[in-house]
Amino acid sequence: MAPTGVHITKDDVGSCTNPLKFLDQDYQELHQNCLTKNTKYIDEFFSPDNSSIGKGLLSDKDMAKVTWKRPSELVTDPNFIVDGASKFDYAQGSTLGNCWFLASIGALTSQMDIMNKVVPAEQSFSKVYTGIFHFRFWRFGKWFDVVVDDKLPTIDGKLIFVHSKTSNEFWPALLEKAYAKVCGSYADLESGFISEALMDFTGGTHMHIDLKQAPATLWNTMECAFKSKTLMGCCSPQGETPENTVLRNGIIEGHSYTVTGVFQVTSEGNSVRLVRLLNPWGQGEWKGAWSDKSPMWKTVSAEDRKKCLSVDDNGEFWMSMEDFTKIFQDMDICCLCPDFMDESSECHWTSTYIIGQWNAGTTAGGSRSYTETFWTNPRFRVRIEKLDKDCARGQCPENILVSLMQNRESRHRKKLPNFFIGFYVYDIPPGASTFRLTHKYLTHKSDGFLTHILYFINT
């Protein structure tokens, strides 16, 4: 059976340097039009009104108080970016539970090459200002340029959602507005997975790791990832209630954090592997071993202490790798290319996008439990070429990373239900160039079966 789907190759259209225009809006054209007419831009596709906030996020009483204001109406000297973009620039709003998105921003600011792709830096409130800004996001195989006006929702003169700790800096609020536009509304940003935004910021390869079944090589993987252009985040387990309960150890239940670094220190003659995390609230930290005020820091060299330790309540903290895997539930690594997974600098991975679909009644065959229909699922053949000597040295020639994502039929992120989707990996016998994946081969309990990956995707 031939594979059901289309192979996508990377061409110039839809690339980061030549992105598609989201909702057919051309930033340069709209900007020039405002200059010609000497007017301030107002976005017709994401109007500064209640429809852009969305339903269920604010009470009727608060919604009636909302006023959309441009930054120049809030401060006398608005700036897009002040002294460079930083993971400490912003704090989460009190009414929107989008820590998954803001934790991704924390990761984004650690890789300025990627940051400059998502947040074009030439934007300003002074030079040829017309009230229009734009950002770039990767969406299911293509990059899009997203235009917004700079009218922001406020109550009593204060921003409702994300805000900068520097009162006259507005890139975080405008970036959040652009992403809310892509997702449908601010309300559509409520609750999510950090992997969603990490993918939309990079268009790269995604790895999801269950920390309760973490491989022994995880810290090494994280160390290599940290040294490359890679974004990382994690999530704590959800408690018995949907509220973000702060535990006695300082960790927040059901909350997303940015992984901002890894470091190895020597404490009393023993090597200790540490992980650094950032709370997107901008405050509130871990209180256990290796926290800011932990006596463990007195056991390391003054050099390491100076390099790592900060006692500011800025939301960033260290903890041991053991505590990290014990306390947190899962983590996500998103990279432009998974080259970091191989020790050899000669290794360069290649990637391919394949688009397919499940059709009810024909190709939606279910899991291996459904032996009569499972074999009808869409399937794709992958050939792994032999590695050259430099790359293969110390590596596994069969190294492959498969990542599955689901496109949304609706622009509004929260309007579709959750689905279980996944994939199975099989080994085709050597030399079987015309081998057919038969019903018997796919459903037999031992033949060829390698692994099964199941995702719970919020669509």
GROMACS .gro file of C-alpha atoms in nm:
model
  459
    1MET     CA    1   0.000   0.000   0.000
    2ALA     CA    2   0.142   0.339  -0.097
    3PRO     CA    3   0.182   0.596   0.178
    4THR     CA    4  -0.113   0.826   0.231
    5GLY     CA    5   0.029   1.176   0.241
    6VAL     CA    6   0.239   1.440   0.077
    7HIS     CA    7   0.613   1.491   0.123
    8ILE     CA    8   0.693   1.855   0.194
    9THR     CA    9   1.028   1.996   0.096
   10LYS     CA   10   1.161   2.325   0.230
   11ASP     CA   11   1.130   2.591  -0.039
   12ASP     CA   12   1.166   2.966  -0.007
   13VAL     CA   13   0.795   3.050   0.018
   14GLY     CA   14   0.687   3.009   0.377
   15SER     CA   15   1.044   3.018   0.504
   16CYS     CA   16   1.147   3.242   0.791
   17THR     CA   17   1.311   3.485   0.548
   18ASN     CA   18   1.008   3.482   0.318
   19PRO     CA   19   0.709   3.409   0.544
   20LEU     CA   20   0.351   3.383   0.432
   21LYS     CA   21   0.120   3.671   0.524
   22PHE     CA   22  -0.117   3.569   0.803
   23LEU     CA   23  -0.477   3.648   0.698
   24ASP     CA   24  -0.323   3.801   0.384
   25GLN     CA   25  -0.205   4.110   0.572
   26ASP     CA   26   0.112   4.268   0.435
   27TYR     CA   27   0.305   4.452   0.709
   28GLN     CA   28   0.503   4.677   0.474
   29GLU     CA   29   0.197   4.770   0.271
   30LEU     CA   30  -0.015   4.847   0.577
   31HIS     CA   31   0.269   5.042   0.738
   32GLN     CA   32   0.325   5.253   0.427
   33ASN     CA   33  -0.048   5.315   0.390
   34CYS     CA   34  -0.060   5.456   0.745
   35LEU     CA   35   0.240   5.678   0.671
   36THR     CA   36   0.076   5.812   0.355
   37LYS     CA   37  -0.251   5.888   0.532
   38ASN     CA   38  -0.081   5.999   0.855
   39THR     CA   39  -0.297   5.763   1.060
   40LYS     CA   40  -0.242   5.503   1.333
   41TYR     CA   41  -0.309   5.144   1.238
   42ILE     CA   42  -0.614   4.956   1.370
   43ASP     CA   43  -0.628   4.583   1.294
   44GLU     CA   44  -0.958   4.485   1.130
   45PHE     CA   45  -0.890   4.113   1.183
   46PHE     CA   46  -0.813   4.138   1.555
   47SER     CA   47  -1.016   4.435   1.664
   48PRO     CA   48  -0.942   4.615   1.992
   49ASP     CA   49  -1.269   4.501   2.149
   50ASN     CA   50  -1.417   4.221   2.360
   51SER     CA   51  -1.419   3.972   2.071
   52SER     CA   52  -1.039   3.961   2.077
   53ILE     CA   53  -1.035   3.891   2.451
   54GLY     CA   54  -1.280   3.605   2.406
   55LYS     CA   55  -1.542   3.448   2.627
   56GLY     CA   56  -1.503   3.314   2.979
   57LEU     CA   57  -1.174   3.484   3.059
   58LEU     CA   58  -1.302   3.794   3.238
   59SER     CA   59  -1.619   3.851   3.437
   60ASP     CA   60  -1.887   4.070   3.282
   61LYS     CA   61  -1.800   4.338   3.538
   62ASP     CA   62  -1.430   4.337   3.443
   63MET     CA   63  -1.506   4.312   3.072
   64ALA     CA   64  -1.707   4.633   3.098
   65LYS     CA   65  -1.400   4.807   3.245
   66VAL     CA   66  -1.164   4.710   2.963
   67THR     CA   67  -1.016   4.998   2.767
   68TRP     CA   68  -0.780   4.941   2.476
   69LYS     CA   69  -0.490   5.184   2.487
   70ARG     CA   70  -0.177   5.241   2.288
   71PRO     CA   71   0.152   5.241   2.486
   72SER     CA   72   0.184   5.617   2.433
   73GLU     CA   73  -0.137   5.655   2.634
   74LEU     CA   74   0.012   5.455   2.922
   75VAL     CA   75   0.363   5.604   2.945
   76THR     CA   76   0.534   5.913   2.806
   77ASP     CA   77   0.830   5.730   2.649
   78PRO     CA   78   0.722   5.387   2.520
   79ASN     CA   79   0.993   5.155   2.386
   80PHE     CA   80   0.970   4.827   2.202
   81ILE     CA   81   1.280   4.680   2.371
   82VAL     CA   82   1.478   4.839   2.654
   83ASP     CA   83   1.843   4.732   2.698
   84GLY     CA   84   1.791   4.409   2.505
   85ALA     CA   85   1.526   4.140   2.545
   86SER     CA   86   1.567   3.923   2.856
   87LYS     CA   87   1.395   3.633   3.031
   88PHE     CA   88   1.353   3.870   3.327
   89ASP     CA   89   1.170   4.138   3.128
   90TYR     CA   90   0.813   4.024   3.184
   91ALA     CA   91   0.561   3.889   3.433
   92GLN     CA   92   0.245   3.689   3.371
   93GLY     CA   93  -0.092   3.861   3.396
   94SER     CA   94  -0.320   3.759   3.683
   95THR     CA   95  -0.626   3.676   3.470
   96LEU     CA   96  -0.481   3.454   3.196
   97GLY     CA   97  -0.340   3.106   3.261
   98ASN     CA   98  -0.089   3.097   2.977
   99CYS     CA   99   0.223   3.003   3.170
  100TRP     CA  100   0.297   2.748   2.895
  101PHE     CA  101   0.334   3.032   2.645
  102LEU     CA  102   0.532   3.260   2.876
  103ALA     CA  103   0.768   2.978   2.978
  104SER     CA  104   0.837   2.938   2.607
  105ILE     CA  105   0.918   3.309   2.580
  106GLY     CA  106   1.174   3.259   2.858
  107ALA     CA  107   1.339   2.991   2.647
  108LEU     CA  108   1.315   3.209   2.337
  109THR     CA  109   1.509   3.497   2.493
  110SER     CA  110   1.800   3.262   2.569
  111GLN     CA  111   1.861   3.208   2.197
  112MET     CA  112   1.885   3.548   2.032
  113ASP     CA  113   1.920   3.407   1.680
  114ILE     CA  114   1.576   3.250   1.716
  115MET     CA  115   1.441   3.550   1.908
  116ASN     CA  116   1.531   3.780   1.619
  117LYS     CA  117   1.339   3.556   1.378
  118VAL     CA  118   1.023   3.565   1.589
  119VAL     CA  119   1.056   3.927   1.702
  120PRO     CA  120   1.189   4.147   1.419
  121ALA     CA  121   1.412   4.397   1.596
  122GLU     CA  122   1.379   4.697   1.364
  123GLN     CA  123   1.046   4.795   1.520
  124SER     CA  124   1.014   5.116   1.717
  125PHE     CA  125   0.779   5.367   1.880
  126SER     CA  126   0.979   5.658   1.743
  127LYS     CA  127   1.120   5.584   1.398
  128VAL     CA  128   0.837   5.596   1.137
  129TYR     CA  129   0.589   5.483   1.404
  130THR     CA  130   0.236   5.411   1.282
  131GLY     CA  131   0.097   5.187   1.558
  132ILE     CA  132   0.162   4.862   1.367
  133PHE     CA  133   0.394   4.577   1.468
  134HIS     CA  134   0.461   4.228   1.335
  135PHE     CA  135   0.593   3.893   1.457
  136ARG     CA  136   0.673   3.559   1.297
  137PHE     CA  137   0.547   3.215   1.398
  138TRP     CA  138   0.594   2.872   1.244
  139ARG     CA  139   0.263   2.695   1.190
  140PHE     CA  140   0.254   2.335   1.067
  141GLY     CA  141   0.532   2.355   0.812
  142LYS     CA  142   0.531   2.722   0.714
  143TRP     CA  143   0.639   3.051   0.868
  144PHE     CA  144   0.379   3.331   0.890
  145ASP     CA  145   0.423   3.703   0.942
  146VAL     CA  146   0.153   3.822   1.185
  147VAL     CA  147   0.046   4.187   1.200
  148VAL     CA  148  -0.110   4.357   1.504
  149ASP     CA  149  -0.190   4.711   1.610
  150ASP     CA  150  -0.049   4.829   1.943
  151LYS     CA  151  -0.381   4.885   2.121
  152LEU     CA  152  -0.357   4.674   2.439
  153PRO     CA  153  -0.635   4.576   2.683
  154THR     CA  154  -0.617   4.760   3.015
  155ILE     CA  155  -0.824   4.809   3.329
  156ASP     CA  156  -0.772   5.126   3.531
  157GLY     CA  157  -0.473   5.215   3.315
  158LYS     CA  158  -0.287   4.886   3.375
  159LEU     CA  159  -0.224   4.601   3.130
  160ILE     CA  160  -0.449   4.302   3.198
  161PHE     CA  161  -0.227   4.031   3.058
  162VAL     CA  162   0.151   3.993   3.029
  163HIS     CA  163   0.343   4.307   3.115
  164SER     CA  164   0.705   4.414   3.128
  165LYS     CA  165   0.875   4.476   3.460
  166THR     CA  166   1.012   4.790   3.293
  167SER     CA  167   0.704   5.008   3.262
  168ASN     CA  168   0.792   5.157   2.922
  169GLU     CA  169   0.887   4.828   2.747
  170PHE     CA  170   0.617   4.663   2.536
  171TRP     CA  171   0.761   4.376   2.329
  172PRO     CA  172   0.621   4.105   2.565
  173ALA     CA  173   0.264   4.244   2.553
  174LEU     CA  174   0.272   4.286   2.175
  175LEU     CA  175   0.420   3.938   2.120
  176GLU     CA  176   0.143   3.791   2.337
  177LYS     CA  177  -0.118   3.985   2.139
  178ALA     CA  178   0.017   3.853   1.808
  179TYR     CA  179   0.008   3.494   1.938
  180ALA     CA  180  -0.345   3.547   2.072
  181LYS     CA  181  -0.443   3.659   1.722
  182VAL     CA  182  -0.298   3.342   1.570
  183CYS     CA  183  -0.479   3.126   1.828
  184GLY     CA  184  -0.810   3.313   1.792
  185SER     CA  185  -0.829   3.526   2.108
  186TYR     CA  186  -0.665   3.583   2.446
  187ALA     CA  187  -0.907   3.330   2.594
  188ASP     CA  188  -0.774   3.070   2.349
  189LEU     CA  189  -0.435   3.098   2.522
  190GLU     CA  190  -0.582   2.965   2.847
  191SER     CA  191  -0.408   2.636   2.937
  192GLY     CA  192  -0.179   2.450   2.703
  193PHE     CA  193   0.144   2.259   2.651
  194ILE     CA  194   0.480   2.431   2.638
  195SER     CA  195   0.569   2.224   2.333
  196GLU     CA  196   0.306   2.411   2.129
  197ALA     CA  197   0.475   2.749   2.158
  198LEU     CA  198   0.828   2.604   2.138
  199MET     CA  199   0.737   2.455   1.799
  200ASP     CA  200   0.575   2.779   1.683
  201PHE     CA  201   0.890   2.972   1.778
  202THR     CA  202   1.133   2.744   1.597
  203GLY     CA  203   0.972   2.521   1.338
  204GLY     CA  204   1.221   2.267   1.464
  205THR     CA  205   1.224   1.914   1.599
  206HIS     CA  206   1.038   1.835   1.921
  207MET     CA  207   1.133   1.580   2.186
  208HIS     CA  208   0.897   1.499   2.473
  209ILE     CA  209   1.043   1.324   2.777
  210ASP     CA  210   0.852   1.161   3.060
  211LEU     CA  211   1.071   1.241   3.360
  212LYS     CA  212   0.939   0.943   3.555
  213GLN     CA  213   1.095   0.723   3.287
  214ALA     CA  214   1.389   0.949   3.210
  215PRO     CA  215   1.685   0.780   3.039
  216ALA     CA  216   2.016   0.770   3.226
  217THR     CA  217   2.164   0.995   2.955
  218LEU     CA  218   1.908   1.275   3.005
  219TRP     CA  219   2.143   1.520   3.178
  220ASN     CA  220   2.404   1.473   2.903
  221THR     CA  221   2.133   1.536   2.644
  222MET     CA  222   2.025   1.851   2.827
  223GLU     CA  223   2.386   1.970   2.853
  224CYS     CA  224   2.439   1.927   2.478
  225ALA     CA  225   2.104   2.092   2.408
  226PHE     CA  226   2.191   2.389   2.627
  227LYS     CA  227   2.512   2.447   2.432
  228SER     CA  228   2.324   2.450   2.102
  229LYS     CA  229   2.035   2.661   1.971
  230THR     CA  230   1.776   2.465   2.165
  231LEU     CA  231   1.472   2.565   2.370
  232MET     CA  232   1.370   2.363   2.677
  233GLY     CA  233   1.078   2.368   2.917
  234CYS     CA  234   0.909   2.145   3.172
  235CYS     CA  235   0.586   2.107   3.367
  236SER     CA  236   0.500   2.011   3.725
  237PRO     CA  237   0.221   1.759   3.796
  238GLN     CA  238  -0.133   1.887   3.829
  239GLY     CA  239  -0.272   1.877   4.182
  240GLU     CA  240  -0.618   1.773   4.295
  241THR     CA  241  -0.761   2.113   4.201
  242PRO     CA  242  -0.717   2.310   3.877
  243GLU     CA  243  -0.580   2.607   4.070
  244ASN     CA  244  -0.207   2.672   4.068
  245THR     CA  245  -0.139   2.569   4.428
  246VAL     CA  246   0.204   2.669   4.559
  247LEU     CA  247   0.355   2.374   4.746
  248ARG     CA  248   0.559   2.411   5.065
  249ASN     CA  249   0.876   2.352   4.861
  250GLY     CA  250   0.791   2.654   4.642
  251ILE     CA  251   0.697   2.459   4.329
  252ILE     CA  252   0.361   2.542   4.170
  253GLU     CA  253   0.131   2.254   4.076
  254GLY     CA  254   0.031   2.217   3.711
  255HIS     CA  255   0.271   2.492   3.610
  256SER     CA  256   0.514   2.535   3.320
  257TYR     CA  257   0.875   2.637   3.375
  258THR     CA  258   1.161   2.728   3.142
  259VAL     CA  259   1.478   2.519   3.160
  260THR     CA  260   1.745   2.789   3.136
  261GLY     CA  261   2.067   2.598   3.204
  262VAL     CA  262   2.257   2.299   3.335
  263PHE     CA  263   2.581   2.304   3.531
  264GLN     CA  264   2.803   2.061   3.717
  265VAL     CA  265   2.967   2.154   4.047
  266THR     CA  266   3.188   1.975   4.298
  267SER     CA  267   3.043   1.963   4.648
  268GLU     CA  268   3.251   1.810   4.927
  269GLY     CA  269   3.445   1.606   4.672
  270ASN     CA  270   3.135   1.480   4.492
  271SER     CA  271   3.016   1.580   4.146
  272VAL     CA  272   2.662   1.728   4.149
  273ARG     CA  273   2.457   1.787   3.836
  274LEU     CA  274   2.230   2.091   3.855
  275VAL     CA  275   1.939   2.219   3.648
  276ARG     CA  276   1.836   2.585   3.637
  277LEU     CA  277   1.467   2.673   3.599
  278LEU     CA  278   1.263   2.991   3.551
  279ASN     CA  279   0.911   3.053   3.681
  280PRO     CA  280   0.727   3.267   3.420
  281TRP     CA  281   0.546   3.449   3.701
  282GLY     CA  282   0.873   3.636   3.750
  283GLN     CA  283   0.885   3.541   4.118
  284GLY     CA  284   0.832   3.238   4.342
  285GLU     CA  285   1.110   2.982   4.361
  286TRP     CA  286   1.213   2.636   4.476
  287LYS     CA  287   1.303   2.627   4.847
  288GLY     CA  288   1.489   2.297   4.868
  289ALA     CA  289   1.850   2.190   4.816
  290TRP     CA  290   2.049   2.421   4.586
  291SER     CA  291   1.786   2.695   4.603
  292ASP     CA  292   1.905   3.055   4.638
  293LYS     CA  293   1.934   3.037   5.017
  294SER     CA  294   2.040   2.673   5.044
  295PRO     CA  295   2.349   2.603   5.261
  296MET     CA  296   2.464   2.365   4.986
  297TRP     CA  297   2.620   2.661   4.804
  298LYS     CA  298   2.872   2.697   5.086
  299THR     CA  299   3.015   2.358   4.991
  300VAL     CA  300   3.123   2.460   4.637
  301SER     CA  301   3.409   2.677   4.515
  302ALA     CA  302   3.382   3.054   4.526
  303GLU     CA  303   3.418   3.056   4.147
  304ASP     CA  304   3.118   2.828   4.092
  305ARG     CA  305   2.918   3.017   4.352
  306LYS     CA  306   2.985   3.346   4.175
  307LYS     CA  307   2.902   3.195   3.838
  308CYS     CA  308   2.571   3.039   3.943
  309LEU     CA  309   2.424   3.187   4.257
  310SER     CA  310   2.178   3.475   4.258
  311VAL     CA  311   1.965   3.562   4.560
  312ASP     CA  312   1.719   3.782   4.369
  313ASP     CA  313   1.355   3.671   4.380
  314ASN     CA  314   1.332   3.677   4.001
  315GLY     CA  315   1.173   3.335   3.954
  316GLU     CA  316   1.499   3.164   3.850
  317PHE     CA  317   1.657   2.892   4.066
  318TRP     CA  318   1.878   2.581   4.070
  319MET     CA  319   1.797   2.229   4.182
  320SER     CA  320   1.971   1.894   4.156
  321MET     CA  321   1.902   1.665   3.862
  322GLU     CA  322   1.763   1.408   4.107
  323ASP     CA  323   1.510   1.656   4.249
  324PHE     CA  324   1.425   1.776   3.900
  325THR     CA  325   1.327   1.432   3.771
  326LYS     CA  326   1.146   1.354   4.096
  327ILE     CA  327   0.940   1.673   4.125
  328PHE     CA  328   0.862   1.757   3.763
  329GLN     CA  329   0.641   1.549   3.538
  330ASP     CA  330   0.778   1.594   3.188
  331MET     CA  331   0.998   1.816   2.978
  332ASP     CA  332   1.015   1.927   2.617
  333ILE     CA  333   1.318   1.998   2.403
  334CYS     CA  334   1.269   2.185   2.077
  335CYS     CA  335   1.563   2.241   1.846
  336LEU     CA  336   1.620   2.375   1.497
  337CYS     CA  337   1.798   2.048   1.422
  338PRO     CA  338   1.880   1.752   1.653
  339ASP     CA  339   2.253   1.762   1.572
  340PHE     CA  340   2.322   1.809   1.944
  341MET     CA  341   2.216   1.449   2.008
  342ASP     CA  342   2.540   1.327   1.851
  343GLU     CA  343   2.877   1.388   2.010
  344SER     CA  344   3.058   1.427   1.678
  345SER     CA  345   3.061   1.776   1.529
  346GLU     CA  346   3.064   1.608   1.187
  347CYS     CA  347   2.707   1.488   1.231
  348HIS     CA  348   2.440   1.688   1.051
  349TRP     CA  349   2.084   1.562   1.057
  350THR     CA  350   1.837   1.594   0.773
  351SER     CA  351   1.464   1.642   0.817
  352THR     CA  352   1.150   1.574   0.617
  353TYR     CA  353   0.792   1.686   0.670
  354ILE     CA  354   0.518   1.445   0.566
  355ILE     CA  355   0.152   1.545   0.566
  356GLY     CA  356  -0.112   1.276   0.597
  357GLN     CA  357  -0.451   1.220   0.753
  358TRP     CA  358  -0.679   0.969   0.917
  359ASN     CA  359  -1.014   0.927   0.741
  360ALA     CA  360  -1.311   0.785   0.931
  361GLY     CA  361  -1.414   0.447   0.798
  362THR     CA  362  -1.113   0.403   0.568
  363THR     CA  363  -0.773   0.484   0.717
  364ALA     CA  364  -0.849   0.547   1.086
  365GLY     CA  365  -0.764   0.197   1.199
  366GLY     CA  366  -0.704   0.254   1.571
  367SER     CA  367  -0.431   0.092   1.782
  368ARG     CA  368  -0.285  -0.260   1.760
  369SER     CA  369  -0.572  -0.373   1.981
  370TYR     CA  370  -0.797  -0.347   1.673
  371THR     CA  371  -0.632  -0.623   1.470
  372GLU     CA  372  -0.882  -0.619   1.183
  373THR     CA  373  -0.842  -0.249   1.103
  374PHE     CA  374  -0.505  -0.144   1.246
  375TRP     CA  375  -0.320  -0.230   0.926
  376THR     CA  376  -0.527   0.029   0.732
  377ASN     CA  377  -0.368   0.325   0.916
  378PRO     CA  378  -0.155   0.560   0.699
  379ARG     CA  379   0.206   0.448   0.697
  380PHE     CA  380   0.532   0.590   0.569
  381ARG     CA  381   0.858   0.423   0.482
  382VAL     CA  382   1.182   0.579   0.611
  383ARG     CA  383   1.525   0.476   0.483
  384ILE     CA  384   1.820   0.540   0.717
  385GLU     CA  385   2.138   0.571   0.519
  386LYS     CA  386   2.471   0.442   0.648
  387LEU     CA  387   2.667   0.710   0.834
  388ASP     CA  388   3.018   0.812   0.736
  389LYS     CA  389   3.304   0.711   0.965
  390ASP     CA  390   3.341   1.048   1.142
  391CYS     CA  391   2.974   1.068   1.228
  392ALA     CA  392   2.927   0.701   1.311
  393ARG     CA  393   3.215   0.692   1.559
  394GLY     CA  394   3.055   0.608   1.894
  395GLN     CA  395   2.707   0.662   1.756
  396CYS     CA  396   2.412   0.443   1.669
  397PRO     CA  397   2.373   0.430   1.288
  398GLU     CA  398   1.999   0.382   1.332
  399ASN     CA  399   1.953   0.718   1.507
  400ILE     CA  400   1.614   0.863   1.409
  401LEU     CA  401   1.376   1.107   1.575
  402VAL     CA  402   1.006   1.103   1.483
  403SER     CA  403   0.772   1.381   1.592
  404LEU     CA  404   0.398   1.388   1.526
  405MET     CA  405   0.178   1.697   1.533
  406GLN     CA  406  -0.184   1.766   1.450
  407ASN     CA  407  -0.303   2.058   1.243
  408ARG     CA  408  -0.610   2.247   1.355
  409GLU     CA  409  -0.907   2.298   1.127
  410SER     CA  410  -1.026   2.594   1.332
  411ARG     CA  411  -0.832   2.913   1.395
  412HIS     CA  412  -0.967   2.916   1.750
  413ARG     CA  413  -0.735   2.693   1.948
  414LYS     CA  414  -0.984   2.601   2.221
  415LYS     CA  415  -1.279   2.512   1.997
  416LEU     CA  416  -1.167   2.159   1.914
  417PRO     CA  417  -1.156   1.864   2.156
  418ASN     CA  418  -0.850   1.669   2.267
  419PHE     CA  419  -0.748   1.363   2.068
  420PHE     CA  420  -0.516   1.071   2.133
  421ILE     CA  421  -0.284   1.034   1.836
  422GLY     CA  422   0.035   0.838   1.801
  423PHE     CA  423   0.256   0.623   1.585
  424TYR     CA  424   0.425   0.282   1.577
  425VAL     CA  425   0.774   0.210   1.443
  426TYR     CA  426   0.851  -0.118   1.262
  427ASP     CA  427   1.174  -0.264   1.129
  428ILE     CA  428   1.155  -0.382   0.769
  429PRO     CA  429   1.367  -0.695   0.702
  430PRO     CA  430   1.705  -0.627   0.531
  431GLY     CA  431   1.699  -0.649   0.154
  432ALA     CA  432   1.320  -0.636   0.134
  433SER     CA  433   1.300  -0.346  -0.110
  434THR     CA  434   0.951  -0.446  -0.221
  435PHE     CA  435   0.837  -0.560   0.124
  436ARG     CA  436   0.469  -0.494   0.190
  437LEU     CA  437   0.344  -0.412   0.538
  438THR     CA  438   0.078  -0.679   0.557
  439HIS     CA  439  -0.201  -0.728   0.806
  440LYS     CA  440  -0.015  -1.025   0.957
  441TYR     CA  441   0.316  -0.842   0.989
  442LEU     CA  442   0.164  -0.534   1.153
  443THR     CA  443  -0.048  -0.718   1.409
  444HIS     CA  444   0.186  -1.000   1.508
  445LYS     CA  445   0.310  -0.943   1.865
  446SER     CA  446   0.681  -0.984   1.789
  447ASP     CA  447   0.762  -0.945   1.419
  448GLY     CA  448   0.937  -0.618   1.346
  449PHE     CA  449   0.769  -0.414   1.620
  450LEU     CA  450   1.012  -0.164   1.775
  451THR     CA  451   0.827   0.102   1.971
  452HIS     CA  452   0.497   0.276   2.023
  453ILE     CA  453   0.456   0.647   2.089
  454LEU     CA  454   0.122   0.788   2.204
  455TYR     CA  455   0.056   1.161   2.225
  456PHE     CA  456  -0.229   1.341   2.398
  457ILE     CA  457  -0.266   1.643   2.174
  458ASN     CA  458  -0.455   1.959   2.269
  459THR     CA  459  -0.594   2.065   1.932
   0.00000   0.00000   0.00000
